Coordinates of C-alpha atoms in Angstrom, one line a residue:
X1 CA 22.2 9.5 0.1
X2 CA 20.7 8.7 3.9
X3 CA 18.5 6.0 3.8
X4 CA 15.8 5.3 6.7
X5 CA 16.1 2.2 5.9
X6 CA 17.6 -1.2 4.5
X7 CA 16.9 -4.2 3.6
X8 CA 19.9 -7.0 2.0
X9 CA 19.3 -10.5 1.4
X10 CA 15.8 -10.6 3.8
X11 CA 15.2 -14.6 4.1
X12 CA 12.3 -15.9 5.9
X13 CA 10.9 -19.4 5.7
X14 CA 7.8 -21.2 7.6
X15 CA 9.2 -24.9 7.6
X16 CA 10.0 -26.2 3.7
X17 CA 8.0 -23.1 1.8
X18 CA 10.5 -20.4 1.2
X19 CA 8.1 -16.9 2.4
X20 CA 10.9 -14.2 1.7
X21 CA 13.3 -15.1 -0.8
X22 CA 16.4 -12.7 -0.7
X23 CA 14.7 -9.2 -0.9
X24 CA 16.4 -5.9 -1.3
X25 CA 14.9 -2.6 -0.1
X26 CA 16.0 0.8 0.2
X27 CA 13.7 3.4 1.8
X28 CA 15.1 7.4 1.6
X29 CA 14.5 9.7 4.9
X30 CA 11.3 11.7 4.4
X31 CA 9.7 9.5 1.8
X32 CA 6.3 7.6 1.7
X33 CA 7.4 4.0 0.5
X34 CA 4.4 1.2 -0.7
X35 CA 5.7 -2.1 -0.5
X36 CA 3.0 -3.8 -3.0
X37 CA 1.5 -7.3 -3.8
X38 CA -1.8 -9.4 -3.8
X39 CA -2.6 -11.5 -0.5
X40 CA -0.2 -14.1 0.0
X41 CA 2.7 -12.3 -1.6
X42 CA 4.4 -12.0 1.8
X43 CA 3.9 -8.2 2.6
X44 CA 3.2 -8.5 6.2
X45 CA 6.2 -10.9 6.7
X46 CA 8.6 -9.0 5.5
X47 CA 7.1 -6.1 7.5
X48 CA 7.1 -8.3 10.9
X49 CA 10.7 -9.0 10.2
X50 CA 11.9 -5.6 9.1
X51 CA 9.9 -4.4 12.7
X52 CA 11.6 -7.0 14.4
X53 CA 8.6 -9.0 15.2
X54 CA 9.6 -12.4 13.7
X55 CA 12.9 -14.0 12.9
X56 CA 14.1 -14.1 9.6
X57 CA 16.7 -16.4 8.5
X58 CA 19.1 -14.5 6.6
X59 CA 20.2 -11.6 5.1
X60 CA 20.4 -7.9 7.0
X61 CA 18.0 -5.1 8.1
X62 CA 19.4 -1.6 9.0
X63 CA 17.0 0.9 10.2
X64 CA 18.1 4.6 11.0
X65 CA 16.1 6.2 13.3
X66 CA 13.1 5.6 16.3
X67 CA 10.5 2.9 14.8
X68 CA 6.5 3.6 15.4
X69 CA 4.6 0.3 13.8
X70 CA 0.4 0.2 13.1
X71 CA -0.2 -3.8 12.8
X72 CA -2.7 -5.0 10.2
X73 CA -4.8 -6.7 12.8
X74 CA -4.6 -5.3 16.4
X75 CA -6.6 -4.5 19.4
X76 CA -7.2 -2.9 23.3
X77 CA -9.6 -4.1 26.0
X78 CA -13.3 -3.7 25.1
X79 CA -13.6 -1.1 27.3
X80 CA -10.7 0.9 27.1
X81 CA -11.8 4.5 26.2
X82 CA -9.9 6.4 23.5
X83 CA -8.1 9.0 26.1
X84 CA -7.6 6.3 29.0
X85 CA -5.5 4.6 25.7
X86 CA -3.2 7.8 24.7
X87 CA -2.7 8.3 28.4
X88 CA -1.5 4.4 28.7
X89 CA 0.9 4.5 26.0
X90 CA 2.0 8.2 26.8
X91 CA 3.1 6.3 30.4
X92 CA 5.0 3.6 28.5
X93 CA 6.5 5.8 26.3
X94 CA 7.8 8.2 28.8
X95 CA 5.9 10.9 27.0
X96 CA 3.6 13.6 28.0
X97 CA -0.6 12.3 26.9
X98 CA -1.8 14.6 23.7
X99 CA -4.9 13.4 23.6
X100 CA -5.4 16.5 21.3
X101 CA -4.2 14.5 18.3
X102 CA -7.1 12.7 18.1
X103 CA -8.3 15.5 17.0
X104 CA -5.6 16.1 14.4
X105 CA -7.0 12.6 13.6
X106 CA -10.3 13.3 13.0
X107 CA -11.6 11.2 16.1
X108 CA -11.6 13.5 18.9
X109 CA -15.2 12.0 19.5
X110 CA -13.8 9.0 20.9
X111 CA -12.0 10.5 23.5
X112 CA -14.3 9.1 25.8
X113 CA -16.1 6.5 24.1
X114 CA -15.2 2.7 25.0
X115 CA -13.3 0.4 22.3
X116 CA -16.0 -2.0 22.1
X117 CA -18.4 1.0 20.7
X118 CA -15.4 2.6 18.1
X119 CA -16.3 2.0 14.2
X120 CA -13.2 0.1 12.7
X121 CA -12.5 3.5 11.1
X122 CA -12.1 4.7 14.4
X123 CA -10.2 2.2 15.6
X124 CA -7.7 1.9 12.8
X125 CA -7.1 6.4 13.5
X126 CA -7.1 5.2 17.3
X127 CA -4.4 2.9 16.8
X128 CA -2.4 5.2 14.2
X129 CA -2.2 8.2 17.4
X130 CA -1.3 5.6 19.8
X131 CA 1.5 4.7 17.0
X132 CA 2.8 8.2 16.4
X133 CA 2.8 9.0 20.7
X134 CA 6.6 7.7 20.7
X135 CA 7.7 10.4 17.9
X136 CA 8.9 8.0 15.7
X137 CA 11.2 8.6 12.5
X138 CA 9.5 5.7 10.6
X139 CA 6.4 4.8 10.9
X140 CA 5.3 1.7 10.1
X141 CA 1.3 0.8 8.5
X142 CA 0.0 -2.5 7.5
X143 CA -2.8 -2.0 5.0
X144 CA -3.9 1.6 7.0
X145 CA -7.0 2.0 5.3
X146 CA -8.6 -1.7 5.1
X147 CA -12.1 -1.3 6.2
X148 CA -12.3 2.5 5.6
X149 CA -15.1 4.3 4.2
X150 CA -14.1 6.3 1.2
X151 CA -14.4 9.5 4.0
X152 CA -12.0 8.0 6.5
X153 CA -9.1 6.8 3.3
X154 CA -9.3 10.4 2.0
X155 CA -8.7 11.4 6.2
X156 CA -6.1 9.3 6.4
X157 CA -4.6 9.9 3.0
X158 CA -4.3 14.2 4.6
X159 CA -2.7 12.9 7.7
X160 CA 0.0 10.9 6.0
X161 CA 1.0 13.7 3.6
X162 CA 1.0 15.3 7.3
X163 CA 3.5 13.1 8.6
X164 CA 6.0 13.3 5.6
X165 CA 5.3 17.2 5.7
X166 CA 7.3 16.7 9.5
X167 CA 10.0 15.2 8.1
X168 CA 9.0 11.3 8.9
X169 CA 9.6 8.4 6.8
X170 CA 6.7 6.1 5.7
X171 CA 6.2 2.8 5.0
X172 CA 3.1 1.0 4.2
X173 CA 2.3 -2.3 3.1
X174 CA -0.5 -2.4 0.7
X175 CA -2.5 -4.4 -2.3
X176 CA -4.4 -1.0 -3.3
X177 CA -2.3 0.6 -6.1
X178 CA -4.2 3.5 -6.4
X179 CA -4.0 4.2 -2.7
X180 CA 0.1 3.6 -4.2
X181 CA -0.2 6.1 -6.5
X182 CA -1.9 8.5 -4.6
X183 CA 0.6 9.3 -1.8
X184 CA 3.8 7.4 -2.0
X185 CA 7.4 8.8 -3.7
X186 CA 8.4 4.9 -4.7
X187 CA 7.7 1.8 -4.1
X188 CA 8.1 -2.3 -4.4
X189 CA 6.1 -5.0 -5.9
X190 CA 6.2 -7.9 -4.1
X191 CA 6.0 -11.4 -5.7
X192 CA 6.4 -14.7 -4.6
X193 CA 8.6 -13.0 -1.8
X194 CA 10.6 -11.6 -4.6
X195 CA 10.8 -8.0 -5.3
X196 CA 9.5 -7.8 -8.9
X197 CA 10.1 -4.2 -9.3
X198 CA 11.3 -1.5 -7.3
X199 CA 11.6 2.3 -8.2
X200 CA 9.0 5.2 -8.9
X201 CA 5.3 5.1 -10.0
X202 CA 6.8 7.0 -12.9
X203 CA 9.2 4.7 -13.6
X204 CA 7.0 1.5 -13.3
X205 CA 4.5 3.4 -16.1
X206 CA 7.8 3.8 -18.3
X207 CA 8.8 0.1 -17.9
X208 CA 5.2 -0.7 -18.8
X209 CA 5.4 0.8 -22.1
X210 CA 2.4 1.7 -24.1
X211 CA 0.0 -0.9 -23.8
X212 CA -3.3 -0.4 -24.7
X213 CA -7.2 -1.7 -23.9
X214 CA -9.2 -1.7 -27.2
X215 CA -12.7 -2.4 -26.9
X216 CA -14.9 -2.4 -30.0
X217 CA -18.7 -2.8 -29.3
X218 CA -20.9 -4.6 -32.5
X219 CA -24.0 -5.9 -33.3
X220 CA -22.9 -9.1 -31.4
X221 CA -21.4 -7.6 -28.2
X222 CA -18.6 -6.1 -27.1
X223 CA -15.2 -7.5 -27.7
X224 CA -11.9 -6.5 -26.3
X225 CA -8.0 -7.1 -27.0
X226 CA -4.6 -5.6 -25.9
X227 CA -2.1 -4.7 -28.1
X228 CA 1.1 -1.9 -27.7
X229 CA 1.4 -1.1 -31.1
X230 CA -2.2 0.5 -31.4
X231 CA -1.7 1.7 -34.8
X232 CA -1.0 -2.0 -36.9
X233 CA -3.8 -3.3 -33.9
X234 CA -6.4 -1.3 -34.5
X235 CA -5.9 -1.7 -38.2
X236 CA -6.2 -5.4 -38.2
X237 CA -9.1 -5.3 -35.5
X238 CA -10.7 -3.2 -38.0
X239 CA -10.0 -5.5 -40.9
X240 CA -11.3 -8.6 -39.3
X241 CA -14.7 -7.0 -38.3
X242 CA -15.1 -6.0 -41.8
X243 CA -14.3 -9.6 -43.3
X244 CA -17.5 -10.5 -40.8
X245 CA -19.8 -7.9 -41.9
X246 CA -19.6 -7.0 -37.8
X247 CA -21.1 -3.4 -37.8
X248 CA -19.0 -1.4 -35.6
X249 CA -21.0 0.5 -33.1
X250 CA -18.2 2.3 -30.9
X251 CA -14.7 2.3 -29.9
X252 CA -12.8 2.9 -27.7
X253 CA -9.4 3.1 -26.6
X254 CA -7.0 3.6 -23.1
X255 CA -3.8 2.5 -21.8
X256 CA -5.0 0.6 -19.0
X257 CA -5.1 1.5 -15.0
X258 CA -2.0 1.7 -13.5
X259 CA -4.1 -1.2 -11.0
X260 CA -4.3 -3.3 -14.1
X261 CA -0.8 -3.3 -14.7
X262 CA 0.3 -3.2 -11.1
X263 CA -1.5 -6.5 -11.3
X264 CA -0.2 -8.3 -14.1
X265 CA 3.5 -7.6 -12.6
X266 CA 2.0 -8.8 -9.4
X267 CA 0.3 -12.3 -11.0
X268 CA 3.7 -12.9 -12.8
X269 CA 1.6 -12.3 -16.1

């Protein structure tokens, strides 16, 4: 199998606390990869060192193929307009300007609007074209959709399926499991920079198992458990509010978000 990339060992510590911890990552060519966890779980490191943007300490990171990276936080001169930009990074690219893919991008309106006066949505597509002007095989995004309106996620959702449609490889850090779910092929959950699973979304519902919300509403509220055996659970939920004269009003019964579940891996729960 040709991976885009791997990842053996990957080490990275700030002083005496341990970031990165030994992670292993394999990404296939052509695939949309989420590597997952809540703040702090040390996503963006092990993106910066993966990019080569920050030593790590040990371990060993292979990439095949021509690397185009969107940082989490990034920015241009105020007043820098949108087509000045693609022509500036065109130049340092050696490339010919497309300012037409802003328009694949949804923001051909900013072509010549200042970056002081672009909406972060904007901004974020803005910096994604300037990203994509070197060609690259893998493309790199660091939370791509923070501070997107539901109409610029769903945007940007169409052009990443667009990308892997061309044959590219993508990786994107994220804490958004639906976004996860959504677009990518497999992905990594990140905790205490240790991977705390790795495979499909497929295979992370089967390791789940069938776990269940039960929410019962009474007389005296609404009361909820967890249980995987919903058969003997139910039954002895049932039980107990009859031993408390607790009229039941409703029920009902789901196995959970994959987000809830994404989470409790995430917490260590």
């Amino acid at each position: 199998m040709t991976y885009a990339l791997e990842v053996k060992g990957l080490r990275k510590s700030y002083g005496e606390r341990e970031v990165l911890k030994g992670i292993d990552l394999c990404v296939r060519r052509g695939e949309i990869f989420a590597l997952l966890g809540v703040n702090g779980a040390g996503k963006t490191t092990a993106l910066a060192c993966i990019e080569g943007l920050r030593r790590y300490d040990g371990g060993t990171v292979s990439v095949n193929g021509r690397m185009g990276i969107q940082l989490q936080s990034a920015a241009l001169p105020a007043h820098i307009k949108g087509a000045e930009a693609v022509r500036l990074f065109a130049k340092w690219n050696r490339k010919t300007a497309d300012v037409s893919m802003l328009a694949a991008l949804g923001v051909d309106g900013i072509a010549n609007k200042q970056y002081l006066e672009m909406s972060t949505g904007q901004k974020r597509r803005l910096h994604l074209a300037l990203t994509l002007i070197c060609d690259p095989d893998i493309v790199f995004l660091d939370e791509p959709t923070a501070g997107l309106d539901i109409e610029g996620r769903i945007s940007l959702h169409e052009y990443i399926r667009h990308l892997k449609a061309q044959g590219k490889t993508i990786l994107l850090a994220s804490h958004d499991m639906a976004e996860a779910e959504s677009l990518c092929d497999s992905i990594a959950i990140l905790r205490d920079g240790e991977i705390a699973f790795a495979g499909t979304v497929l295979a992370l519902t089967e390791k789940i198992g069938k776990h269940y919300n039960i929410q019962i509403r009474t007389a005296q509220g609404i009361e909820t458990y967890e249980a995987d055996d919903i058969g003997d659970s139910l039954i002895a939920i049932l039980r107990d509010c009859q031993e408390r004269n607790a009229a039941i009003q409703d029920i009902r019964v789901d196995r959970g978000s994959l987000e809830q579940h994404f989470l409790k891996i995430a917490k260590g729960e």
